[in-house]
Coordinates of C-alpha atoms in Angstrom, one line a residue:
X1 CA -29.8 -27.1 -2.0
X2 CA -32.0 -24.0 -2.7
X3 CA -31.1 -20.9 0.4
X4 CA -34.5 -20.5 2.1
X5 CA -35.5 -17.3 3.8
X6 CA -35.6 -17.3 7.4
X7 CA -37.8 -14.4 9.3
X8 CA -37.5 -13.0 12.7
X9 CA -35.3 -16.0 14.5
X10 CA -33.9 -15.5 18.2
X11 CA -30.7 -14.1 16.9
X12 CA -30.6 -12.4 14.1
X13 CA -33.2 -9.3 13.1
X14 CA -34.4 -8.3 10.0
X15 CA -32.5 -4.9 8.3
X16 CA -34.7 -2.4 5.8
X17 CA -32.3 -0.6 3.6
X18 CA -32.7 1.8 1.0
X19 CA -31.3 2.2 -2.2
X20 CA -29.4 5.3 -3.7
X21 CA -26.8 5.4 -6.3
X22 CA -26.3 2.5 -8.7
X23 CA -23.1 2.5 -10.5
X24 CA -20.4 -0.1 -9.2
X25 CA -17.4 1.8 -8.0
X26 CA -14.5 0.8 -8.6
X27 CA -13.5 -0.3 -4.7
X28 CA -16.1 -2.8 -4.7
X29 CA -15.2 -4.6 -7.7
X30 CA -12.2 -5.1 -6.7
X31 CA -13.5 -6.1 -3.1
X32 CA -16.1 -8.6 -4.8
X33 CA -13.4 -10.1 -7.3
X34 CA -11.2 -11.0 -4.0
X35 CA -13.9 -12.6 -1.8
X36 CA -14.8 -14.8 -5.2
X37 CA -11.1 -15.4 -5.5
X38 CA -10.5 -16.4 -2.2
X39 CA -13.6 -18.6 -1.4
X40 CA -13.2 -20.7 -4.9
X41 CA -9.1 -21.8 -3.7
X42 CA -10.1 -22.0 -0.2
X43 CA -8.3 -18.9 1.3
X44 CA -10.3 -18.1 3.9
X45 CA -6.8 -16.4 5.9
X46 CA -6.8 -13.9 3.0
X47 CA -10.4 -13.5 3.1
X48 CA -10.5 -12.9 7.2
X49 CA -7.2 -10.3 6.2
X50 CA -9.8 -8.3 4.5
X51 CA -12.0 -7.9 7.3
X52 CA -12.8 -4.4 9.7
X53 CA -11.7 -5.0 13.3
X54 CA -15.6 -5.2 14.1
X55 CA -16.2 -7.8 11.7
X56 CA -12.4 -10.1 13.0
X57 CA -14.4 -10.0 16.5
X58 CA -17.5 -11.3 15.2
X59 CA -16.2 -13.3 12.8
X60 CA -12.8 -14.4 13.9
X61 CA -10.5 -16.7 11.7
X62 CA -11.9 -20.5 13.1
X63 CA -15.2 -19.2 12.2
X64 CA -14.4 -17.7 8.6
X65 CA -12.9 -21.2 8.2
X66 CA -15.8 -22.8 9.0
X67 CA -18.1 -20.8 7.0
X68 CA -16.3 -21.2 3.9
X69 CA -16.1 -25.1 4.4
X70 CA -20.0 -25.2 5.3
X71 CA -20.7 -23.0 1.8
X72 CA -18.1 -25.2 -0.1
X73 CA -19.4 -28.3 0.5
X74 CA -23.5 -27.0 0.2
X75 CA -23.2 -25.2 -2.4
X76 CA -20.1 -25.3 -4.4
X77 CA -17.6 -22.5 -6.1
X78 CA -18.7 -19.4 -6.6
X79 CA -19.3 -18.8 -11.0
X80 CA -20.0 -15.3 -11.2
X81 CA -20.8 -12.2 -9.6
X82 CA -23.1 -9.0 -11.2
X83 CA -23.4 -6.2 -9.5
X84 CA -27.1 -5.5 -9.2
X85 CA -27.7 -1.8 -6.9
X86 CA -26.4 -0.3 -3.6
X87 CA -28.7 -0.8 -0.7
X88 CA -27.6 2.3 1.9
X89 CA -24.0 1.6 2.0
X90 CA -23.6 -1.9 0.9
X91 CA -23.3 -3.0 -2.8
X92 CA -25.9 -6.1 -3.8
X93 CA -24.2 -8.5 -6.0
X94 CA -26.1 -11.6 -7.7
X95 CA -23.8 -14.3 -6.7
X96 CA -24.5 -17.7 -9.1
X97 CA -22.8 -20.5 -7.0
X98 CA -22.6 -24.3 -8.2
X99 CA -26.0 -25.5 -7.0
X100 CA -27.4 -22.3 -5.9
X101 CA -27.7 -18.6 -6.4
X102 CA -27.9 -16.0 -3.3
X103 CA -27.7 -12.4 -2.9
X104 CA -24.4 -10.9 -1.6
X105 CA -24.4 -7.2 -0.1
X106 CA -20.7 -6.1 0.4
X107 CA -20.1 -2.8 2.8
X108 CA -16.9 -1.3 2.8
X109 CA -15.7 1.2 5.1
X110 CA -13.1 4.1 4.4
X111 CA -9.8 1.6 4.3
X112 CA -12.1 -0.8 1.9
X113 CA -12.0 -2.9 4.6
X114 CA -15.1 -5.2 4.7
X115 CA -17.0 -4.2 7.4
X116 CA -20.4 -5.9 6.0
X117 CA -21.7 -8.7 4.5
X118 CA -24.9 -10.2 3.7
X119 CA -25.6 -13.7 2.2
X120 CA -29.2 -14.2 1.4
X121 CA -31.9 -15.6 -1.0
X122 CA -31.9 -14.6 -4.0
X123 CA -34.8 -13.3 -5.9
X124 CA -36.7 -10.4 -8.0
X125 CA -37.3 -7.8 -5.7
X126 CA -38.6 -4.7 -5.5
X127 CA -35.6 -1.7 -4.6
X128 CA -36.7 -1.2 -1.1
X129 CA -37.4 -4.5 0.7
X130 CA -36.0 -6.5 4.1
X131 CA -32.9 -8.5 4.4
X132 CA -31.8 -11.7 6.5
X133 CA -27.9 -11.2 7.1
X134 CA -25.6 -13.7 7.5
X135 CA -23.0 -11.7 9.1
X136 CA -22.6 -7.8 9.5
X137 CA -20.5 -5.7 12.0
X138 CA -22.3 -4.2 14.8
X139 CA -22.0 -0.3 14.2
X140 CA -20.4 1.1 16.3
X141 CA -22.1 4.0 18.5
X142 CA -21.5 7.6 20.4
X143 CA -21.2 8.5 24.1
X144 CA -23.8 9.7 25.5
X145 CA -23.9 13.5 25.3
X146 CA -26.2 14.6 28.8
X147 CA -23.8 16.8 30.8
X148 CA -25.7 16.1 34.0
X149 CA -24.2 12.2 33.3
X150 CA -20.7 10.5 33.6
X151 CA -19.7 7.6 31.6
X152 CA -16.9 5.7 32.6
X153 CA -15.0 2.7 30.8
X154 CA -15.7 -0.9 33.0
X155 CA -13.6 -4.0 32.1
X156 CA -13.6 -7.3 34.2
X157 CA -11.9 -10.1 33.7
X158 CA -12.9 -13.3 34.0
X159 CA -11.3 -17.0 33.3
X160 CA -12.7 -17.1 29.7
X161 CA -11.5 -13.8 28.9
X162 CA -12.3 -10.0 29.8
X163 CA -15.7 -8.7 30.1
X164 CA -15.8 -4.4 28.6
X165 CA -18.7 -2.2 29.5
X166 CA -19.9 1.1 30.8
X167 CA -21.0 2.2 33.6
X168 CA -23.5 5.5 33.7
X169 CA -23.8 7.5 36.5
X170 CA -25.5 10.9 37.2
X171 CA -22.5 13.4 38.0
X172 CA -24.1 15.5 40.6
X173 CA -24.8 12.3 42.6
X174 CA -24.6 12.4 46.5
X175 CA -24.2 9.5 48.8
X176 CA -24.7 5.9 47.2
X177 CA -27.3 5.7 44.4
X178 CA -28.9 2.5 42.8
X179 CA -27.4 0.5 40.0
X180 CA -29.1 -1.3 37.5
X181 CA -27.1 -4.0 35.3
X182 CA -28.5 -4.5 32.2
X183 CA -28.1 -7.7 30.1
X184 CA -28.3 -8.2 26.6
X185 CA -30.4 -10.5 24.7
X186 CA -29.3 -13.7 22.1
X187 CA -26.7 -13.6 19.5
X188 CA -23.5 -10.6 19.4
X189 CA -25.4 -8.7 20.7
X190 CA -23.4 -5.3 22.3
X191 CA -23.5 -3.2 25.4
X192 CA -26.1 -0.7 23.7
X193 CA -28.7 -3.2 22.0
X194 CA -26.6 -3.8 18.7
X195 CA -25.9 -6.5 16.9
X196 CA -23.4 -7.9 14.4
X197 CA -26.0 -9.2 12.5
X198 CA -27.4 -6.4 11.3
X199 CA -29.6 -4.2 13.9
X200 CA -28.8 -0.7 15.4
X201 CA -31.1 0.1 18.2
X202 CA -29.0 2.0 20.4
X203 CA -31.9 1.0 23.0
X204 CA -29.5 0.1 26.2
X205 CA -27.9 3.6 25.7
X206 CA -31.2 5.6 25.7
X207 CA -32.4 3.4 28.5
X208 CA -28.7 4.3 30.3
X209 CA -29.4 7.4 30.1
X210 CA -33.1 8.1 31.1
X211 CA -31.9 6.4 34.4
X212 CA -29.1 8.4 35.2
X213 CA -31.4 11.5 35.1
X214 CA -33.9 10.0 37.6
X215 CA -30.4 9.3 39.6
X216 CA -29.9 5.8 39.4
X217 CA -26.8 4.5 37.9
X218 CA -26.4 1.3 35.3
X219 CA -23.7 -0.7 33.7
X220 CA -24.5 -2.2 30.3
X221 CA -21.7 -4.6 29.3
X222 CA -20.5 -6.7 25.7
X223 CA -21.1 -10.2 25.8
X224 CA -18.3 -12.4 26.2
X225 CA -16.6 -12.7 22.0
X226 CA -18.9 -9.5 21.2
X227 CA -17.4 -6.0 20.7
X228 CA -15.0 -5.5 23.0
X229 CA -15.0 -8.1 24.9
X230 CA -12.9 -10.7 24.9
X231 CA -12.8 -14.7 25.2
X232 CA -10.3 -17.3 24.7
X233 CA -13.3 -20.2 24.6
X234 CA -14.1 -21.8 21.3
X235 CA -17.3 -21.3 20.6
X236 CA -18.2 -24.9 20.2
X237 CA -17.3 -24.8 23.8
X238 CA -20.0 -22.2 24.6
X239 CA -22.6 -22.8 26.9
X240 CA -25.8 -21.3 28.7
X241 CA -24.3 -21.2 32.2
X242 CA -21.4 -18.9 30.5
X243 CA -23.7 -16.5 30.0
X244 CA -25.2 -16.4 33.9
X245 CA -21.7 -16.8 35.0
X246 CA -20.4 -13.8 33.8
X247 CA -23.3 -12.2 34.9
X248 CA -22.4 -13.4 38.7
X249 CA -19.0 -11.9 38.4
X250 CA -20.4 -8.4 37.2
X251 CA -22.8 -8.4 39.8
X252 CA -20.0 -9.3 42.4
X253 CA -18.2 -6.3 41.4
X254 CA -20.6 -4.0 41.8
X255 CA -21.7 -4.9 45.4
X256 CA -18.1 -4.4 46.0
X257 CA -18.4 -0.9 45.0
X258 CA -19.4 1.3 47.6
X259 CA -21.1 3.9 45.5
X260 CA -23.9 2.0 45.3
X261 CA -26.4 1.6 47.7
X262 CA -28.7 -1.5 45.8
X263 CA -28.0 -3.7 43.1
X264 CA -30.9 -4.1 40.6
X265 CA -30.8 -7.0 37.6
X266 CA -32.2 -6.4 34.9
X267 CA -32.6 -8.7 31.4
X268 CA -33.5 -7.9 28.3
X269 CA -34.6 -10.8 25.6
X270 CA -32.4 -13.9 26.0
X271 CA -31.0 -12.1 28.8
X272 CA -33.6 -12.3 31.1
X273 CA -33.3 -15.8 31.4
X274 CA -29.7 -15.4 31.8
X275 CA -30.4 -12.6 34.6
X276 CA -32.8 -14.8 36.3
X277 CA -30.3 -18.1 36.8
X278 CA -27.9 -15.3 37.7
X279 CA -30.2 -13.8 40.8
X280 CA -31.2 -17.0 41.5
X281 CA -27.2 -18.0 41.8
X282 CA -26.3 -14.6 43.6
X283 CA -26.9 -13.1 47.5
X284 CA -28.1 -9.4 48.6
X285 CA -29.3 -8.3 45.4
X286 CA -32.8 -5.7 45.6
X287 CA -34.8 -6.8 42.6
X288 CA -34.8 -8.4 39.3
X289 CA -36.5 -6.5 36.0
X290 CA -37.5 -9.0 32.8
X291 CA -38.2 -6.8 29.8
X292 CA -39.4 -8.8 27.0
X293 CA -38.2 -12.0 28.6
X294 CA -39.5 -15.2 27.0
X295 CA -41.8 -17.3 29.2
X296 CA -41.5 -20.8 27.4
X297 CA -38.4 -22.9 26.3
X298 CA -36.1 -21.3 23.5
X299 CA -37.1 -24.4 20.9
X300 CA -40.9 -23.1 21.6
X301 CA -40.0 -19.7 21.1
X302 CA -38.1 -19.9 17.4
X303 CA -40.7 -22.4 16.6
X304 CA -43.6 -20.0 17.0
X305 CA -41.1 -17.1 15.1
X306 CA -40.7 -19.8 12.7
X307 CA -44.4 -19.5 11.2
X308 CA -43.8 -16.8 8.9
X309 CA -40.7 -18.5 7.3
X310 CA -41.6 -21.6 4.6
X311 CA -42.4 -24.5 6.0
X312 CA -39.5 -26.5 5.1
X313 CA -37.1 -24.3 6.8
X314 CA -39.3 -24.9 9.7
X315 CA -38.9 -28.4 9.2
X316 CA -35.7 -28.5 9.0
X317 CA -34.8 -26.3 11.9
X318 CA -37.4 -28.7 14.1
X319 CA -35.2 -31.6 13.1
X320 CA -31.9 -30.0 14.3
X321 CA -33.6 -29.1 17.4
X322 CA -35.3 -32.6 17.9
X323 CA -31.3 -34.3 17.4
X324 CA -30.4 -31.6 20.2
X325 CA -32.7 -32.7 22.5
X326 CA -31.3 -36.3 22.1
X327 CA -28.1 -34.9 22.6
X328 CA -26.9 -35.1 18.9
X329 CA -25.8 -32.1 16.9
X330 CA -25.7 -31.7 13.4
X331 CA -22.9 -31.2 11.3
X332 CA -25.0 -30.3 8.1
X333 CA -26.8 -26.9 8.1
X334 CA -28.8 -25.2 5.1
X335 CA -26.3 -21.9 4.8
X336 CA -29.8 -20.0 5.4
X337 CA -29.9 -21.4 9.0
X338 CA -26.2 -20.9 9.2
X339 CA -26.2 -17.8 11.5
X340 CA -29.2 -19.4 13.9
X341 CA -28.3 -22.9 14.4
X342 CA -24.3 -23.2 12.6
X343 CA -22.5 -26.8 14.1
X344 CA -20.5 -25.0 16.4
X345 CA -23.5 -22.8 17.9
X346 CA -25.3 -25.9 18.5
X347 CA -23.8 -26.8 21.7
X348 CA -25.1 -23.5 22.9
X349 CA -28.3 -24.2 21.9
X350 CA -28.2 -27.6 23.4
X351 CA -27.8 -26.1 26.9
X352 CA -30.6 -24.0 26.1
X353 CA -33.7 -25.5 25.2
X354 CA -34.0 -26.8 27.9
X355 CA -34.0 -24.2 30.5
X356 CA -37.8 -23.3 31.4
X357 CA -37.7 -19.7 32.3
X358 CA -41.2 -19.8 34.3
X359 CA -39.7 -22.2 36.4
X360 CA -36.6 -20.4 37.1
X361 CA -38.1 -17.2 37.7
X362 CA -40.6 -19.0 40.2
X363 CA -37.4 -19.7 42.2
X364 CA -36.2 -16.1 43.0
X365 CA -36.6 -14.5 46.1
X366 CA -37.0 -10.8 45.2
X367 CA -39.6 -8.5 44.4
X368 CA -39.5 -8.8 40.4
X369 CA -40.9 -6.1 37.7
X370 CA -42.4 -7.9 34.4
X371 CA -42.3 -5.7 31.6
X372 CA -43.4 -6.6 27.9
X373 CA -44.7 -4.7 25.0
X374 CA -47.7 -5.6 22.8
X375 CA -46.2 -4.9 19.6
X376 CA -43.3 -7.2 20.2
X377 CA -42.9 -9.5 17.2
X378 CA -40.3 -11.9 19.1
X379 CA -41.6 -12.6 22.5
X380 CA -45.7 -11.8 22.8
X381 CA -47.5 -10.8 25.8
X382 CA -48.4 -14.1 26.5
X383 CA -44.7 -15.1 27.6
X384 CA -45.0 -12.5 29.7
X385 CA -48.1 -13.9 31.3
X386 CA -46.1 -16.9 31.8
X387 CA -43.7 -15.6 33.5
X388 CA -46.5 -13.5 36.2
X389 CA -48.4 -16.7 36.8
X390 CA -45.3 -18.6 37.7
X391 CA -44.4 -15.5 39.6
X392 CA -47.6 -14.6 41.5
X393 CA -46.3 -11.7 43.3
X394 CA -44.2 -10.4 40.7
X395 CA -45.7 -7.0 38.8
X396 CA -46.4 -7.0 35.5
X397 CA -46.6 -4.1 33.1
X398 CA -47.5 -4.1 29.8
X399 CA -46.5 -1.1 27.0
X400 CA -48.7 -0.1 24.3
X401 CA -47.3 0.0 21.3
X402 CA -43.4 -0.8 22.4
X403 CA -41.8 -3.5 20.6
X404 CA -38.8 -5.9 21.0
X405 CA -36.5 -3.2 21.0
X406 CA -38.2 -1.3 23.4
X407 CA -39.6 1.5 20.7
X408 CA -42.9 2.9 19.9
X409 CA -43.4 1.0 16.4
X410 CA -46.6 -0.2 13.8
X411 CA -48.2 -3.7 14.2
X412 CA -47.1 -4.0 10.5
X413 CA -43.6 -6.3 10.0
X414 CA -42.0 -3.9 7.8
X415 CA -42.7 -0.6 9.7
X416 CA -41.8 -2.4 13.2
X417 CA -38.5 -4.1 11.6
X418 CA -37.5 -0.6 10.3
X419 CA -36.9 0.6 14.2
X420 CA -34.5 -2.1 14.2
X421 CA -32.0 0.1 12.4
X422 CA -33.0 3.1 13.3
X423 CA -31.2 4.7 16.6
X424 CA -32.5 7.9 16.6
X425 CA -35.9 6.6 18.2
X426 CA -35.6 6.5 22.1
X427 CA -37.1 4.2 23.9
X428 CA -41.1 4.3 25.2
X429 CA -41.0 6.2 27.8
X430 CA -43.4 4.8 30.1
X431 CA -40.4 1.7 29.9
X432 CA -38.0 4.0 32.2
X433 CA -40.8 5.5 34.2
X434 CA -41.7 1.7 35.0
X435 CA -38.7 0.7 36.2
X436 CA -37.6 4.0 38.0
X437 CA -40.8 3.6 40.3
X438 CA -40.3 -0.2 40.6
X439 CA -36.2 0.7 42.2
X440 CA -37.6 3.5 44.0
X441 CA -40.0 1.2 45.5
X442 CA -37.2 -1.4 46.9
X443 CA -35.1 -1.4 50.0
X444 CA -31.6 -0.9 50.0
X445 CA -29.4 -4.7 50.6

């Protein structure tokens, strides 16, 4: 079968890279020649033993397993490789498999450890143009340098595994100060609004630290299986609840700690759903925040992000999604839809499409702050709508020109995509004066 290209799905972003030298070095032809060597005699231990430590998280051995079977049995051995350019630091090989021929973009790091890897359509293309990863380690990013700010390692453990995070605080703080606890969207993404999949944003961080300066505290955490957090749950055996769960322990521990006068939720993406069931599930808290929270049913949402991809990969996506709803999974998945809707994520997904978030968030008893931009190319302005009618009282604000992750960016795809990876950008600030009036504005619990 023929890879499709997939645009803008739930979780995974689109990366712009540009290209610079174009000579194959030696390291990555010898890099290349393994990963063909190992995938063609089924070796995916060797292939996972070639992995960066980023890439073993996100990627660990059941799954390299699994990915290698998937490919195998789609899309047979792998022929031949020719190096084609470098694309920022990954090298972009033609791959020619059996029955079809994909684009492979191989990053090595300074051990020649893999620590990226793209598959993806292949076709003639211009030297700058966007990519759909299949896989990629989430970079890794600094501390934040304010001095008037503290940040201070947080780890929790839970019975799936141990929960890592950090917890900002202004250092000249007196008596108890707020604390926000910001959740991550779908997919691995990390405690600072990075993915694995290919997107450096850097957004959690910047919004971190713009509320330590106005004196309120946050902790921004990994998801379970992402960066440094830990899990010993299959992820076959993932579910929604999971996510909310975790969230409930986190906020448990911070109401325990008595430098903090109010505890504040607040979701970002996918997370705002998951923050919602998590309020909804918890006592004393002083106000829930959805930034860029969906207002209709995950199947709804892809669906709509689904437009701009060819309409057979819609098709085919709808028909895993109808089998999910009949509670049915299934076990063979295009290798393009492999990092949205892979057999073992589709348990997840099953516990998911079905969860209305309007309804939810209609169920919450505290004062609520709605905030969405209009140059959001994921979740529109309408789902937040959704959510402010279903929550009359709630207030809603709506950023000019921020996008999904939370920057000021173009209306055009490529120009707003390019924020994705790009973490010098800070976020809008009219995001952070939002939500510091909104806290300010709620009593203590």
């Amino acid at each position: 079968m023929m890879m499709r290209r997939v645009l803008l799905c739930l979780m995974f972003v689109v990366s712009v890279l540009s290209v610079f030298a174009q000579t194959e070095k030696p390291n990555y032809a010898t890099a290349i020649g393994k990963l063909k060597k190992y995938y063609n005699n089924s070796l995916p231990d060797s292939l996972f033993a070639m992995f960066a430590p980023a890439v073993k998280t996100s990627l660990p051995l059941d799954k390299t397993k699994e990915l290698i079977s998937s490919m195998h049995a789609q899309i047979g051995n792998l022929k031949q490789t020719t190096f084609a350019k470098y694309m920022s630091t990954a090298g972009v090989y033609k791959a020619e498999y059996e029955n079809a021929t994909l684009f492979i973009n191989l990053s090595l790091n300074g051990y020649n450890q893999i620590d990226g890897l793209y598959f993806r359509e292949y076709k003639e293309e211009k030297p700058t143009g966007a990519n759909v990863p299949a896989l990629i380690a989430a970079p890794s990013s600094p501390a934040i340098s304010d001095p008037s700010l503290t940040e201070s390692p947080f780890t929790l453990k839970t019975l799936a595994g141990t929960l890592s995070g950090t917890l900002t605080t202004p250092k000249n703080a007196t008596g108890k100060i707020p604390v926000v606890l910001i959740i991550a969207g779908s997919g691995p993404t990390d405690r600072n609004c990075n993915s694995s999949l290919g997107s450096k944003t850097d957004a959690f961080k910047y919004l971190a630290e713009g509320l330590g300066k106005a004196g309120i505290a946050s902790l921004r955490y990994d998801k379970r299986g992402v960066g440094q957090s830990t899990t010993s749950q299959k992820e076959k055996d993932t579910k929604f609840s999971d996510m909310s769960d975790d969230a409930g322990s986190v906020i448990v521990k911070l109401q325990e700690d008595d430098r903090f006068s109010k505890v504040i939720v607040l979701g970002h993406s996918e997370g705002s759903l998951v923050g919602m069931i998590a309020c909804y599930s918890a006592e004393n808290l002083a106000g829930f925040i959805s930034v860029a929270g969906p207002g209709r049913t995950a199947d709804v949402i892809i669906a709509e992000q689904m437009k701009s991809a060819p309409p057979s990969v819609a098709m085919e996506f709808k028909t895993i999604v109808d089998s999910l709803k009949k509670g049915k999974t299934t076990p063979k998945v295009d290798p393009a839809l492999y990092a949205l809707a892979r057999p073992s994520v589709q348990p997840y997904l099953m516990s998911a499409i079905f969860i209305d978030p309007a309804r939810v968030i209609k169920k919450i008893k505290l004062p609520v702050l709605i905030i969405q931009g209009n140059n959001d190319m994921q979740v529109s302005v309408l789902d937040a709508e959704l959510l402010k009618k279903a929550k009359s009282e709630a207030t809603l604000k709506i950023i000019d020109g921020m996008n999904h992750v939370l920057k000021q960016a173009p209306t055009d795809r490529a120009g707003n995509m390019a924020t994705y990876n790009d973490p010098s950008l800070p976020v809008k600030p009219e995001l952070i004066t939002a939500i510091v009036d909104f806290i300010k504005g709620l009593k203590s619990k």
